[in-house]
Amino acid sequence: MTPSRSQVRPGLTVDIVQKQDQPTGRLTRGVVAQLLTRSPSHPHGIKVRLTSGQVGRVQRVVTSEDSSA
């Protein structure tokens, strides 16, 4: 299950799937700069813009244990 809007905020490291990567499910890791989805949840994930400028839907929030592996 994808995180809800309340679980995603600027500054968090997340894995997103970009529009062009939806068929393959390829994930891109980055830091949230801005939340673009206004609703509390979305079946495909909350849409965000990363600090790198990439836009996609959050598949999961990366925890400190994930980033050290």
Tab-separated table of N, CA, C and O in Angstrom:
chain	number	residue	atom	x	y	z
A	1	MET	N	0.836	-1.182	0.000
A	1	MET	CA	0.000	0.000	0.000
A	1	MET	C	0.884	1.249	0.000
A	1	MET	O	1.859	1.330	0.736
A	2	THR	N	0.535	2.218	-0.809
A	2	THR	CA	1.326	3.445	-0.909
A	2	THR	C	1.034	4.363	0.281
A	2	THR	O	-0.057	4.321	0.835
A	3	PRO	N	2.000	5.180	0.657
A	3	PRO	CA	1.796	6.091	1.791
A	3	PRO	C	0.706	7.124	1.507
A	3	PRO	O	0.506	7.533	0.367
A	4	SER	N	0.024	7.565	2.569
A	4	SER	CA	-0.981	8.623	2.423
A	4	SER	C	-0.294	9.984	2.448
A	4	SER	O	0.891	10.097	2.768
A	5	ARG	N	-1.047	11.029	2.130
A	5	ARG	CA	-0.486	12.380	2.058
A	5	ARG	C	0.092	12.798	3.408
A	5	ARG	O	1.104	13.482	3.470
A	6	SER	N	-0.544	12.374	4.509
A	6	SER	CA	-0.073	12.764	5.839
A	6	SER	C	1.284	12.133	6.182
A	6	SER	O	1.983	12.625	7.062
A	7	GLN	N	1.658	11.067	5.495
A	7	GLN	CA	2.933	10.396	5.748
A	7	GLN	C	4.066	10.950	4.892
A	7	GLN	O	5.219	10.605	5.104
A	8	VAL	N	3.741	11.791	3.921
A	8	VAL	CA	4.739	12.338	2.999
A	8	VAL	C	4.846	13.836	3.243
A	8	VAL	O	3.834	14.526	3.280
A	9	ARG	N	6.079	14.317	3.421
A	9	ARG	CA	6.274	15.755	3.611
A	9	ARG	C	7.621	16.166	3.031
A	9	ARG	O	8.516	15.325	2.881
A	10	PRO	N	7.772	17.433	2.718
A	10	PRO	CA	9.040	17.908	2.158
A	10	PRO	C	10.218	17.571	3.065
A	10	PRO	O	10.110	17.646	4.289
A	11	GLY	N	11.313	17.155	2.439
A	11	GLY	CA	12.516	16.797	3.185
A	11	GLY	C	12.700	15.301	3.371
A	11	GLY	O	13.796	14.843	3.665
A	12	LEU	N	11.621	14.519	3.185
A	12	LEU	CA	11.729	13.060	3.327
A	12	LEU	C	12.343	12.447	2.071
A	12	LEU	O	12.114	12.925	0.964
A	13	THR	N	13.095	11.375	2.259
A	13	THR	CA	13.616	10.610	1.133
A	13	THR	C	12.578	9.553	0.774
A	13	THR	O	12.090	8.830	1.653
A	14	VAL	N	12.237	9.478	-0.508
A	14	VAL	CA	11.195	8.564	-0.980
A	14	VAL	C	11.626	7.876	-2.265
A	14	VAL	O	12.548	8.316	-2.947
A	15	ASP	N	10.956	6.787	-2.580
A	15	ASP	CA	11.079	6.128	-3.882
A	15	ASP	C	9.818	6.467	-4.662
A	15	ASP	O	8.704	6.243	-4.183
A	16	ILE	N	10.000	7.025	-5.872
A	16	ILE	CA	8.853	7.363	-6.715
A	16	ILE	C	8.919	6.576	-8.015
A	16	ILE	O	9.981	6.091	-8.406
A	17	VAL	N	7.772	6.456	-8.669
A	17	VAL	CA	7.734	5.929	-10.028
A	17	VAL	C	7.301	7.085	-10.914
A	17	VAL	O	6.282	7.734	-10.669
A	18	GLN	N	8.126	7.394	-11.910
A	18	GLN	CA	7.819	8.471	-12.847
A	18	GLN	C	6.864	7.957	-13.915
A	18	GLN	O	6.762	6.760	-14.149
A	19	LYS	N	6.183	8.882	-14.584
A	19	LYS	CA	5.178	8.536	-15.588
A	19	LYS	C	5.730	7.571	-16.638
A	19	LYS	O	5.114	6.556	-16.939
A	20	GLN	N	6.921	7.864	-17.165
A	20	GLN	CA	7.487	7.027	-18.219
A	20	GLN	C	7.934	5.663	-17.701
A	20	GLN	O	8.129	4.740	-18.479
A	21	ASP	N	8.084	5.517	-16.377
A	21	ASP	CA	8.525	4.253	-15.791
A	21	ASP	C	7.371	3.414	-15.253
A	21	ASP	O	7.598	2.331	-14.714
A	22	GLN	N	6.135	3.886	-15.383
A	22	GLN	CA	4.992	3.140	-14.845
A	22	GLN	C	4.869	1.731	-15.418
A	22	GLN	O	4.607	0.795	-14.668
A	23	PRO	N	5.090	1.519	-16.727
A	23	PRO	CA	4.968	0.142	-17.240
A	23	PRO	C	6.003	-0.820	-16.638
A	23	PRO	O	5.707	-1.984	-16.410
A	24	THR	N	7.200	-0.326	-16.358
A	24	THR	CA	8.263	-1.189	-15.830
A	24	THR	C	8.311	-1.190	-14.307
A	24	THR	O	8.852	-2.112	-13.707
A	25	GLY	N	7.771	-0.143	-13.677
A	25	GLY	CA	7.809	-0.046	-12.224
A	25	GLY	C	9.155	0.403	-11.684
A	25	GLY	O	9.425	0.283	-10.495
A	26	ARG	N	10.023	0.934	-12.551
A	26	ARG	CA	11.352	1.395	-12.138
A	26	ARG	C	11.217	2.545	-11.142
A	26	ARG	O	10.502	3.506	-11.378
A	27	LEU	N	11.922	2.435	-10.006
A	27	LEU	CA	11.832	3.435	-8.949
A	27	LEU	C	12.987	4.422	-9.018
A	27	LEU	O	14.103	4.072	-9.391
A	28	THR	N	12.697	5.662	-8.646
A	28	THR	CA	13.691	6.725	-8.568
A	28	THR	C	13.696	7.225	-7.132
A	28	THR	O	12.639	7.514	-6.573
A	29	ARG	N	14.885	7.311	-6.529
A	29	ARG	CA	14.991	7.763	-5.142
A	29	ARG	C	15.360	9.234	-5.115
A	29	ARG	O	16.174	9.702	-5.899
A	30	GLY	N	14.733	9.978	-4.204
A	30	GLY	CA	15.042	11.388	-4.073
A	30	GLY	C	14.391	11.990	-2.850
A	30	GLY	O	13.700	11.310	-2.085
A	31	VAL	N	14.617	13.288	-2.681
A	31	VAL	CA	14.091	14.028	-1.532
A	31	VAL	C	12.906	14.875	-1.996
A	31	VAL	O	12.992	15.581	-3.001
A	32	VAL	N	11.805	14.802	-1.252
A	32	VAL	CA	10.584	15.528	-1.598
A	32	VAL	C	10.808	17.032	-1.452
A	32	VAL	O	11.264	17.505	-0.411
A	33	ALA	N	10.479	17.779	-2.511
A	33	ALA	CA	10.522	19.233	-2.471
A	33	ALA	C	9.115	19.793	-2.309
A	33	ALA	O	8.913	20.775	-1.601
A	34	GLN	N	8.132	19.154	-2.973
A	34	GLN	CA	6.769	19.689	-2.990
A	34	GLN	C	5.767	18.566	-3.191
A	34	GLN	O	6.005	17.649	-3.987
A	35	LEU	N	4.636	18.633	-2.483
A	35	LEU	CA	3.537	17.699	-2.691
A	35	LEU	C	2.611	18.287	-3.750
A	35	LEU	O	2.242	19.454	-3.670
A	36	LEU	N	2.251	17.486	-4.736
A	36	LEU	CA	1.409	17.954	-5.835
A	36	LEU	C	-0.022	17.432	-5.752
A	36	LEU	O	-0.923	18.021	-6.334
A	37	THR	N	-0.242	16.339	-5.019
A	37	THR	CA	-1.583	15.779	-4.845
A	37	THR	C	-2.240	16.457	-3.651
A	37	THR	O	-1.643	16.542	-2.584
A	38	ARG	N	-3.471	16.946	-3.840
A	38	ARG	CA	-4.178	17.631	-2.752
A	38	ARG	C	-5.006	16.676	-1.901
A	38	ARG	O	-5.249	16.942	-0.728
A	39	SER	N	-5.481	15.573	-2.471
A	39	SER	CA	-6.347	14.662	-1.728
A	39	SER	C	-5.540	13.888	-0.677
A	39	SER	O	-4.330	13.725	-0.813
A	40	PRO	N	-6.194	13.398	0.380
A	40	PRO	CA	-5.495	12.692	1.456
A	40	PRO	C	-4.822	11.385	1.013
A	40	PRO	O	-3.852	10.953	1.621
A	41	SER	N	-5.352	10.773	-0.048
A	41	SER	CA	-4.749	9.539	-0.552
A	41	SER	C	-5.022	9.427	-2.046
A	41	SER	O	-5.875	10.143	-2.588
A	42	HIS	N	-4.282	8.531	-2.687
A	42	HIS	CA	-4.480	8.288	-4.117
A	42	HIS	C	-4.110	6.828	-4.357
A	42	HIS	O	-3.107	6.348	-3.828
A	43	PRO	N	-4.902	6.092	-5.157
A	43	PRO	CA	-4.636	4.663	-5.354
A	43	PRO	C	-3.271	4.355	-5.972
A	43	PRO	O	-2.710	3.289	-5.744
A	44	HIS	N	-2.703	5.296	-6.746
A	44	HIS	CA	-1.410	5.060	-7.388
A	44	HIS	C	-0.264	5.743	-6.670
A	44	HIS	O	0.874	5.673	-7.118
A	45	GLY	N	-0.563	6.441	-5.573
A	45	GLY	CA	0.471	7.123	-4.806
A	45	GLY	C	0.336	8.630	-4.891
A	45	GLY	O	-0.205	9.170	-5.851
A	46	ILE	N	0.841	9.304	-3.879
A	46	ILE	CA	0.810	10.765	-3.813
A	46	ILE	C	1.833	11.316	-4.799
A	46	ILE	O	2.995	10.899	-4.797
A	47	LYS	N	1.421	12.260	-5.630
A	47	LYS	CA	2.338	12.840	-6.617
A	47	LYS	C	3.174	13.920	-5.946
A	47	LYS	O	2.648	14.774	-5.228
A	48	VAL	N	4.497	13.858	-6.171
A	48	VAL	CA	5.424	14.818	-5.584
A	48	VAL	C	6.432	15.285	-6.624
A	48	VAL	O	6.637	14.634	-7.645
A	49	ARG	N	7.064	16.431	-6.320
A	49	ARG	CA	8.218	16.897	-7.088
A	49	ARG	C	9.418	16.751	-6.175
A	49	ARG	O	9.383	17.162	-5.020
A	50	LEU	N	10.478	16.131	-6.698
A	50	LEU	CA	11.704	15.961	-5.929
A	50	LEU	C	12.576	17.209	-6.048
A	50	LEU	O	12.360	18.042	-6.934
A	51	THR	N	13.580	17.321	-5.181
A	51	THR	CA	14.500	18.454	-5.244
A	51	THR	C	15.243	18.484	-6.575
A	51	THR	O	15.679	19.536	-7.014
A	52	SER	N	15.359	17.331	-7.238
A	52	SER	CA	16.014	17.240	-8.551
A	52	SER	C	15.113	17.721	-9.688
A	52	SER	O	15.547	17.821	-10.827
A	53	GLY	N	13.828	17.981	-9.371
A	53	GLY	CA	12.881	18.432	-10.383
A	53	GLY	C	12.044	17.311	-10.973
A	53	GLY	O	11.099	17.565	-11.714
A	54	GLN	N	12.374	16.072	-10.653
A	54	GLN	CA	11.608	14.939	-11.178
A	54	GLN	C	10.258	14.858	-10.483
A	54	GLN	O	10.142	15.145	-9.291
A	55	VAL	N	9.237	14.448	-11.242
A	55	VAL	CA	7.881	14.327	-10.722
A	55	VAL	C	7.448	12.879	-10.831
A	55	VAL	O	7.679	12.215	-11.844
A	56	GLY	N	6.816	12.375	-9.772
A	56	GLY	CA	6.317	11.011	-9.800
A	56	GLY	C	5.452	10.723	-8.596
A	56	GLY	O	5.213	11.592	-7.756
A	57	ARG	N	4.978	9.491	-8.518
A	57	ARG	CA	4.104	9.078	-7.426
A	57	ARG	C	4.886	8.248	-6.413
A	57	ARG	O	5.618	7.328	-6.783
A	58	VAL	N	4.702	8.605	-5.142
A	58	VAL	CA	5.443	7.955	-4.059
A	58	VAL	C	4.992	6.511	-3.909
A	58	VAL	O	3.803	6.227	-3.750
A	59	GLN	N	5.957	5.601	-3.956
A	59	GLN	CA	5.683	4.187	-3.731
A	59	GLN	C	6.017	3.788	-2.295
A	59	GLN	O	5.364	2.936	-1.727
A	60	ARG	N	7.044	4.436	-1.731
A	60	ARG	CA	7.372	4.181	-0.333
A	60	ARG	C	8.297	5.264	0.203
A	60	ARG	O	9.027	5.905	-0.559
A	61	VAL	N	8.210	5.455	1.513
A	61	VAL	CA	9.094	6.380	2.213
A	61	VAL	C	10.321	5.587	2.616
A	61	VAL	O	10.210	4.485	3.159
A	62	VAL	N	11.511	6.120	2.360
A	62	VAL	CA	12.756	5.432	2.682
A	62	VAL	C	13.121	5.748	4.124
A	62	VAL	O	13.191	6.914	4.520
A	63	THR	N	13.342	4.692	4.909
A	63	THR	CA	13.735	4.862	6.313
A	63	THR	C	15.259	4.823	6.415
A	63	THR	O	15.949	4.471	5.466
A	64	SER	N	15.782	5.167	7.575
A	64	SER	CA	17.239	5.180	7.771
A	64	SER	C	17.828	3.779	7.593
A	64	SER	O	18.949	3.645	7.121
A	65	GLU	N	17.078	2.729	7.926
A	65	GLU	CA	17.567	1.366	7.728
A	65	GLU	C	17.696	1.044	6.239
A	65	GLU	O	18.612	0.383	5.801
A	66	ASP	N	16.728	1.551	5.424
A	66	ASP	CA	16.762	1.312	3.980
A	66	ASP	C	17.967	1.983	3.335
A	66	ASP	O	18.612	1.422	2.474
A	67	SER	N	18.260	3.218	3.735
A	67	SER	CA	19.314	3.974	3.077
A	67	SER	C	20.708	3.478	3.427
A	67	SER	O	21.636	3.685	2.683
A	68	SER	N	20.859	2.783	4.558
A	68	SER	CA	22.186	2.260	4.933
A	68	SER	C	22.505	0.945	4.241
A	68	SER	O	23.644	0.533	4.175
A	69	ALA	N	21.499	0.276	3.710
A	69	ALA	CA	21.706	-1.034	3.066
A	69	ALA	C	22.272	-0.886	1.681
A	69	ALA	O	22.128	0.071	1.003
